[in-house]
mmCIF file of C-alpha atoms and ligand atoms in Angstrom:
data_model
loop_
_atom_site.group_PDB
_atom_site.id
_atom_site.type_symbol
_atom_site.label_atom_id
_atom_site.label_comp_id
_atom_site.label_asym_id
_atom_site.label_seq_id
_atom_site.Cartn_x
_atom_site.Cartn_y
_atom_site.Cartn_z
ATOM 1 C CA MET A 9 -4.713 20.176 9.983
ATOM 2 C CA ASN A 10 -7.861 17.642 9.749
ATOM 3 C CA PRO A 11 -8.280 15.132 12.231
ATOM 4 C CA ALA A 12 -6.606 11.745 10.981
ATOM 5 C CA GLU A 13 -9.847 9.852 8.911
ATOM 6 C CA ILE A 14 -10.428 6.337 9.770
ATOM 7 C CA ILE A 15 -10.549 3.838 6.747
ATOM 8 C CA ILE A 16 -10.963 0.360 8.263
ATOM 9 C CA GLU A 17 -12.355 -0.582 11.417
ATOM 10 C CA LEU A 18 -12.127 -4.413 12.569
ATOM 11 C CA ARG A 19 -14.303 -5.105 15.542
ATOM 12 C CA SER A 20 -14.289 -8.577 17.257
ATOM 13 C CA ILE A 21 -13.207 -10.135 14.327
ATOM 14 C CA ALA A 22 -13.148 -14.258 13.865
ATOM 15 C CA LYS A 23 -12.253 -16.414 11.341
ATOM 16 C CA HIS A 24 -12.823 -20.334 11.885
ATOM 17 C CA TYR A 25 -12.095 -23.012 9.610
ATOM 18 C CA MET A 26 -13.661 -26.630 9.226
ATOM 19 C CA MET A 27 -11.310 -29.085 8.896
ATOM 20 C CA GLY A 28 -13.060 -32.203 8.059
ATOM 21 C CA SER A 29 -15.269 -32.283 11.392
ATOM 22 C CA GLU A 30 -12.988 -30.184 13.725
ATOM 23 C CA GLY A 31 -13.074 -26.400 13.815
ATOM 24 C CA PHE A 32 -10.040 -24.425 13.809
ATOM 25 C CA CYS A 33 -9.830 -20.783 14.928
ATOM 26 C CA ALA A 34 -7.568 -18.906 12.724
ATOM 27 C CA LEU A 35 -8.515 -15.598 13.880
ATOM 28 C CA ASN A 36 -9.925 -14.983 17.473
ATOM 29 C CA GLY A 37 -11.405 -11.434 18.212
ATOM 30 C CA ILE A 38 -9.215 -8.790 16.220
ATOM 31 C CA ASP A 39 -10.096 -5.112 16.821
ATOM 32 C CA LEU A 40 -8.181 -3.159 14.363
ATOM 33 C CA ASP A 41 -8.494 0.725 13.406
ATOM 34 C CA ILE A 42 -6.633 1.844 10.563
ATOM 35 C CA TYR A 43 -6.452 5.700 9.515
ATOM 36 C CA LEU A 44 -5.636 7.115 6.274
ATOM 37 C CA ASN A 45 -1.725 7.317 5.100
ATOM 38 C CA ASP A 46 -0.986 4.646 7.801
ATOM 39 C CA TYR A 47 1.724 2.296 7.488
ATOM 40 C CA ILE A 48 1.438 -0.701 9.277
ATOM 41 C CA ALA A 49 3.582 -3.590 9.868
ATOM 42 C CA ILE A 50 1.828 -7.023 11.163
ATOM 43 C CA VAL A 51 4.233 -9.624 12.100
ATOM 44 C CA GLY A 52 4.021 -12.778 13.741
ATOM 45 C CA SER A 53 5.308 -16.406 13.134
ATOM 46 C CA SER A 54 4.147 -18.625 10.449
ATOM 47 C CA GLY A 55 0.623 -20.111 11.282
ATOM 48 C CA SER A 56 -0.279 -16.729 13.521
ATOM 49 C CA GLY A 57 -3.160 -15.711 11.095
ATOM 50 C CA LYS A 58 -1.270 -13.199 9.229
ATOM 51 C CA SER A 59 -2.390 -14.237 5.717
ATOM 52 C CA THR A 60 -6.018 -14.975 7.006
ATOM 53 C CA LEU A 61 -6.124 -11.303 8.458
ATOM 54 C CA MET A 62 -4.745 -9.996 5.262
ATOM 55 C CA ASN A 63 -7.471 -12.029 3.263
ATOM 56 C CA LEU A 64 -10.216 -10.292 5.302
ATOM 57 C CA LEU A 65 -8.866 -6.759 5.001
ATOM 58 C CA GLY A 66 -8.574 -7.216 1.346
ATOM 59 C CA CYS A 67 -11.985 -8.499 0.525
ATOM 60 C CA LEU A 68 -11.060 -11.647 -0.554
ATOM 61 C CA ASP A 69 -12.847 -13.514 2.136
ATOM 62 C CA TYR A 70 -15.452 -13.321 4.958
ATOM 63 C CA PRO A 71 -15.091 -13.321 8.571
ATOM 64 C CA THR A 72 -17.072 -15.914 10.592
ATOM 65 C CA ASP A 73 -17.859 -13.152 13.324
ATOM 66 C CA GLY A 74 -17.552 -9.752 14.029
ATOM 67 C CA GLU A 75 -17.850 -6.520 11.913
ATOM 68 C CA TYR A 76 -15.261 -5.045 9.432
ATOM 69 C CA ARG A 77 -15.926 -1.263 8.001
ATOM 70 C CA LEU A 78 -13.980 -0.534 5.397
ATOM 71 C CA LYS A 79 -14.528 3.533 4.811
ATOM 72 C CA GLY A 80 -17.990 3.418 6.657
ATOM 73 C CA THR A 81 -19.485 0.147 5.171
ATOM 74 C CA ASN A 82 -19.685 -2.628 6.787
ATOM 75 C CA VAL A 83 -18.221 -5.398 4.277
ATOM 76 C CA ALA A 84 -18.793 -8.229 6.303
ATOM 77 C CA THR A 85 -22.694 -8.219 5.476
ATOM 78 C CA LEU A 86 -22.442 -7.713 1.649
ATOM 79 C CA ASP A 87 -23.095 -10.240 -1.167
ATOM 80 C CA GLU A 88 -20.108 -11.282 -3.479
ATOM 81 C CA ASN A 89 -20.457 -8.857 -6.175
ATOM 82 C CA SER A 90 -20.521 -5.661 -3.953
ATOM 83 C CA LEU A 91 -17.837 -7.523 -2.049
ATOM 84 C CA ALA A 92 -15.520 -7.628 -5.612
ATOM 85 C CA GLY A 93 -16.704 -4.323 -6.388
ATOM 86 C CA ILE A 94 -15.361 -2.937 -3.377
ATOM 87 C CA ARG A 95 -12.244 -4.747 -3.623
ATOM 88 C CA ASN A 96 -11.704 -3.878 -7.235
ATOM 89 C CA ARG A 97 -12.091 0.153 -6.331
ATOM 90 C CA GLU A 98 -10.420 0.412 -2.963
ATOM 91 C CA ILE A 99 -7.742 -2.556 -2.592
ATOM 92 C CA GLY A 100 -4.251 -3.290 -4.528
ATOM 93 C CA PHE A 101 -2.696 -6.742 -3.527
ATOM 94 C CA ILE A 102 1.060 -7.579 -3.406
ATOM 95 C CA PHE A 103 2.062 -11.036 -3.029
ATOM 96 C CA GLN A 104 5.393 -13.246 -2.235
ATOM 97 C CA ASN A 105 5.423 -14.970 -5.389
ATOM 98 C CA PHE A 106 4.810 -11.606 -7.771
ATOM 99 C CA ASN A 107 1.991 -13.470 -9.508
ATOM 100 C CA LEU A 108 2.734 -12.300 -12.874
ATOM 101 C CA LEU A 109 1.684 -13.435 -16.083
ATOM 102 C CA PRO A 110 5.074 -15.366 -17.137
ATOM 103 C CA ARG A 111 4.705 -14.432 -21.028
ATOM 104 C CA ALA A 112 3.467 -10.923 -20.648
ATOM 105 C CA SER A 113 5.872 -8.146 -20.496
ATOM 106 C CA ALA A 114 6.354 -5.571 -17.633
ATOM 107 C CA LEU A 115 3.812 -3.164 -19.487
ATOM 108 C CA GLN A 116 1.075 -5.732 -20.243
ATOM 109 C CA ASN A 117 1.010 -7.217 -16.838
ATOM 110 C CA VAL A 118 0.056 -3.748 -15.662
ATOM 111 C CA MET A 119 -2.260 -3.024 -18.010
ATOM 112 C CA GLN A 120 -4.042 -6.444 -16.879
ATOM 113 C CA PRO A 121 -6.252 -4.848 -14.180
ATOM 114 C CA LEU A 122 -7.293 -2.200 -16.705
ATOM 115 C CA ILE A 123 -8.875 -4.573 -19.041
ATOM 116 C CA TYR A 124 -11.306 -5.668 -16.807
ATOM 117 C CA ARG A 125 -12.584 -2.201 -16.025
ATOM 118 C CA GLY A 126 -13.147 -1.410 -19.632
ATOM 119 C CA VAL A 127 -10.592 1.027 -19.760
ATOM 120 C CA PRO A 128 -9.372 1.863 -23.426
ATOM 121 C CA ILE A 129 -6.319 0.812 -24.715
ATOM 122 C CA ASP A 130 -4.709 3.908 -25.350
ATOM 123 C CA GLU A 131 -5.255 5.235 -21.593
ATOM 124 C CA ARG A 132 -4.571 1.642 -19.901
ATOM 125 C CA LYS A 133 -0.859 1.886 -21.806
ATOM 126 C CA GLN A 134 -0.355 5.568 -20.424
ATOM 127 C CA ARG A 135 -1.703 4.907 -16.932
ATOM 128 C CA ALA A 136 0.417 1.562 -16.709
ATOM 129 C CA GLN A 137 3.675 3.573 -18.289
ATOM 130 C CA GLU A 138 3.299 6.223 -15.243
ATOM 131 C CA ALA A 139 2.782 2.981 -12.710
ATOM 132 C CA LEU A 140 6.099 1.329 -13.992
ATOM 133 C CA SER A 141 7.755 4.956 -13.944
ATOM 134 C CA MET A 142 6.574 5.166 -10.500
ATOM 135 C CA VAL A 143 8.601 2.335 -9.608
ATOM 136 C CA GLY A 144 11.399 3.122 -11.200
ATOM 137 C CA LEU A 145 10.936 0.568 -14.189
ATOM 138 C CA GLN A 146 10.489 2.885 -17.119
ATOM 139 C CA ASP A 147 13.375 1.018 -18.747
ATOM 140 C CA ARG A 148 11.977 -2.376 -18.363
ATOM 141 C CA MET A 149 8.462 -2.010 -19.580
ATOM 142 C CA ASP A 150 9.543 -4.513 -22.483
ATOM 143 C CA HIS A 151 11.036 -7.330 -20.523
ATOM 144 C CA VAL A 152 9.311 -10.534 -19.711
ATOM 145 C CA PRO A 153 9.342 -11.673 -15.932
ATOM 146 C CA ASN A 154 12.392 -13.985 -16.501
ATOM 147 C CA GLN A 155 14.222 -11.011 -17.766
ATOM 148 C CA LEU A 156 13.970 -9.080 -14.699
ATOM 149 C CA SER A 157 15.220 -9.847 -11.054
ATOM 150 C CA GLY A 158 13.037 -10.743 -8.114
ATOM 151 C CA GLY A 159 12.980 -7.213 -6.779
ATOM 152 C CA GLN A 160 12.349 -5.694 -10.414
ATOM 153 C CA ARG A 161 9.504 -8.349 -10.604
ATOM 154 C CA GLN A 162 8.131 -7.586 -7.319
ATOM 155 C CA ARG A 163 8.017 -3.724 -8.419
ATOM 156 C CA VAL A 164 6.172 -4.798 -11.450
ATOM 157 C CA ALA A 165 3.781 -6.400 -9.030
ATOM 158 C CA ILE A 166 3.552 -2.918 -7.084
ATOM 159 C CA ALA A 167 3.167 -1.035 -10.214
ATOM 160 C CA ARG A 168 0.073 -3.407 -11.042
ATOM 161 C CA ALA A 169 -1.619 -2.889 -7.458
ATOM 162 C CA LEU A 170 -0.921 0.911 -8.162
ATOM 163 C CA VAL A 171 -2.334 1.236 -11.776
ATOM 164 C CA THR A 172 -6.153 0.933 -10.233
ATOM 165 C CA LYS A 173 -5.620 4.033 -8.105
ATOM 166 C CA PRO A 174 -6.589 1.820 -4.839
ATOM 167 C CA ALA A 175 -6.667 3.767 -1.774
ATOM 168 C CA ILE A 176 -5.180 0.787 0.328
ATOM 169 C CA LEU A 177 -2.175 -1.642 -0.703
ATOM 170 C CA LEU A 178 -1.942 -5.013 1.111
ATOM 171 C CA ALA A 179 1.443 -6.871 1.155
ATOM 172 C CA ASP A 180 1.371 -10.618 2.283
ATOM 173 C CA GLU A 181 5.087 -11.561 2.768
ATOM 174 C CA PRO A 182 6.180 -9.065 -0.411
ATOM 175 C CA THR A 183 10.060 -9.769 0.529
ATOM 176 C CA GLY A 184 9.639 -13.526 1.125
ATOM 177 C CA ASN A 185 11.516 -14.139 -2.162
ATOM 178 C CA LEU A 186 13.825 -11.475 -2.064
ATOM 179 C CA ASP A 187 17.397 -11.118 -0.927
ATOM 180 C CA SER A 188 18.314 -8.457 2.009
ATOM 181 C CA HIS A 189 19.134 -6.002 -0.326
ATOM 182 C CA ASN A 190 16.243 -6.320 -2.708
ATOM 183 C CA ALA A 191 13.844 -6.608 0.566
ATOM 184 C CA LYS A 192 15.017 -3.206 1.802
ATOM 185 C CA VAL A 193 14.399 -1.551 -1.626
ATOM 186 C CA ILE A 194 10.718 -2.997 -1.913
ATOM 187 C CA SER A 195 9.384 -2.292 2.252
ATOM 188 C CA SER A 196 11.185 1.376 1.512
ATOM 189 C CA MET A 197 9.145 1.469 -1.692
ATOM 190 C CA LEU A 198 6.009 0.649 0.281
ATOM 191 C CA ILE A 199 6.642 3.015 2.769
ATOM 192 C CA ASP A 200 7.289 5.380 0.268
ATOM 193 C CA LEU A 201 3.741 4.940 -1.004
ATOM 194 C CA ALA A 202 2.125 5.700 2.233
ATOM 195 C CA THR A 203 4.200 8.656 2.944
ATOM 196 C CA SER A 204 4.510 10.435 -0.775
ATOM 197 C CA ARG A 205 1.367 8.980 -2.486
ATOM 198 C CA GLY A 206 -1.162 9.096 0.067
ATOM 199 C CA LYS A 207 -1.764 5.410 0.244
ATOM 200 C CA THR A 208 -2.786 3.403 3.084
ATOM 201 C CA VAL A 209 -0.289 0.357 3.460
ATOM 202 C CA LEU A 210 -0.661 -2.984 5.369
ATOM 203 C CA VAL A 211 2.549 -5.637 5.150
ATOM 204 C CA ALA A 212 2.375 -8.889 6.661
ATOM 205 C CA SER A 213 5.811 -10.428 7.260
ATOM 206 C CA HIS A 214 7.743 -12.169 9.687
ATOM 207 C CA ASP A 215 11.132 -10.610 8.270
ATOM 208 C CA PRO A 216 13.106 -8.444 11.289
ATOM 209 C CA LYS A 217 14.499 -6.567 8.331
ATOM 210 C CA VAL A 218 11.350 -5.374 7.128
ATOM 211 C CA VAL A 219 9.691 -4.709 9.937
ATOM 212 C CA GLU A 220 12.216 -2.510 11.437
ATOM 213 C CA GLN A 221 11.362 -0.152 8.827
ATOM 214 C CA PHE A 222 7.861 0.598 9.788
ATOM 215 C CA PRO A 223 6.922 3.177 12.881
ATOM 216 C CA ARG A 224 3.953 0.814 13.956
ATOM 217 C CA VAL A 225 3.835 -3.166 14.470
ATOM 218 C CA TYR A 226 1.289 -5.350 15.248
ATOM 219 C CA HIS A 227 2.187 -8.388 16.742
ATOM 220 C CA MET A 228 0.224 -11.394 16.250
ATOM 221 C CA ARG A 229 0.122 -14.660 18.087
ATOM 222 C CA ASP A 230 -2.735 -17.494 17.880
ATOM 223 C CA GLY A 231 -4.923 -15.437 15.626
ATOM 224 C CA ALA A 232 -4.942 -12.153 18.017
ATOM 225 C CA VAL A 233 -2.978 -8.899 18.344
ATOM 226 C CA GLN A 234 -0.855 -9.213 21.150
ATOM 227 C CA GLN A 235 0.996 -6.103 21.510
ATOM 228 C CA VAL A 236 1.327 -2.724 19.225
ATOM 229 C CA THR A 237 4.580 -1.348 19.445
HETATM 230 P P1 ADP B 327 0.367 -17.029 8.702
HETATM 231 O O1 ADP B 327 0.019 -16.318 7.456
HETATM 232 O O2 ADP B 327 0.619 -15.905 10.093
HETATM 233 O O3 ADP B 327 1.134 -18.057 8.265
HETATM 234 P P2 ADP B 327 -1.961 -18.338 8.130
HETATM 235 O O4 ADP B 327 -3.270 -16.815 8.149
HETATM 236 O O5 ADP B 327 -1.929 -18.687 6.840
HETATM 237 O O6 ADP B 327 -0.872 -17.674 8.826
HETATM 238 O O7 ADP B 327 -2.867 -19.470 8.958
HETATM 239 C C1 ADP B 327 -3.347 -19.463 10.251
HETATM 240 C C2 ADP B 327 -3.976 -20.490 10.253
HETATM 241 O O8 ADP B 327 -5.292 -21.100 9.998
HETATM 242 C C3 ADP B 327 -2.852 -21.655 10.119
HETATM 243 O O9 ADP B 327 -3.045 -22.947 11.068
HETATM 244 C C4 ADP B 327 -3.443 -22.551 8.778
HETATM 245 O O10 ADP B 327 -2.946 -23.894 8.639
HETATM 246 C C5 ADP B 327 -4.753 -22.009 8.881
HETATM 247 N N1 ADP B 327 -5.286 -22.011 7.990
HETATM 248 C C6 ADP B 327 -5.211 -20.977 6.846
HETATM 249 N N2 ADP B 327 -5.900 -21.306 5.818
HETATM 250 C C7 ADP B 327 -6.710 -22.549 6.276
HETATM 251 C C8 ADP B 327 -7.888 -23.004 5.207
HETATM 252 N N3 ADP B 327 -8.203 -22.455 4.131
HETATM 253 N N4 ADP B 327 -8.594 -24.085 5.964
HETATM 254 C C9 ADP B 327 -8.358 -24.403 7.018
HETATM 255 N N5 ADP B 327 -7.053 -23.686 7.788
HETATM 256 C C10 ADP B 327 -6.651 -22.705 7.415
HETATM 257 MG MG1 MG B 328 0.807 -15.968 5.471
#
């Protein structure tokens, strides 16, 4: 077996926000190594810095200090265009509120990220159909979001994250708007994307029922990872 390949390395990552004249330290010296195919839960109470960390990992924001290597590239020093390029190639996002276009069908929602990439329409459609089948929604492709349950909407959002074939999936409170049954379905699906599809999956959540499904858990408190279990 090959030694595990490192995909994300954080070294002494800090994030400070300015609030008026006051500084606030949302992340305070984070060191993390994440390997290809890892599936990890990040837990912590509200305000502990989970979303700030996920946004940095997702190349949506820059750290104030420290080093972030994504597949060997120090992304903390890239300009915004290069950062957006890496984000588009490597990362798929899943959010608490699904963020679907309300008037577009499931299929159109999943095709959306491929429009920006200039993928021709036939291929867009085929890849979106494949991604929706992967999340078990082959029978719901023509439904608009309000014709779908919460769990199904989140599955559309997962398909949309998968359609660009990213190496890394980042899910920030993906089950926050779901009942406990659907929360389990969604977290099992995210885990399966690591174990069966080779994705690297990071889930930030404060829901113990979600977290208990993950073999490795990073516990955050006051902007620091306090414990790994
Ligand atoms: P969590 O996702 O764990 O609830 P967040 O990462 O959203 O935590 O927030 C961590 C801390 O950083 C909170 O105290 C929050 O108020 C603060 N914070 C987050 N984003 C901003 C921002 N854009 N400006 C100022 N403070 C922020
Ligand atoms: Mg959050």
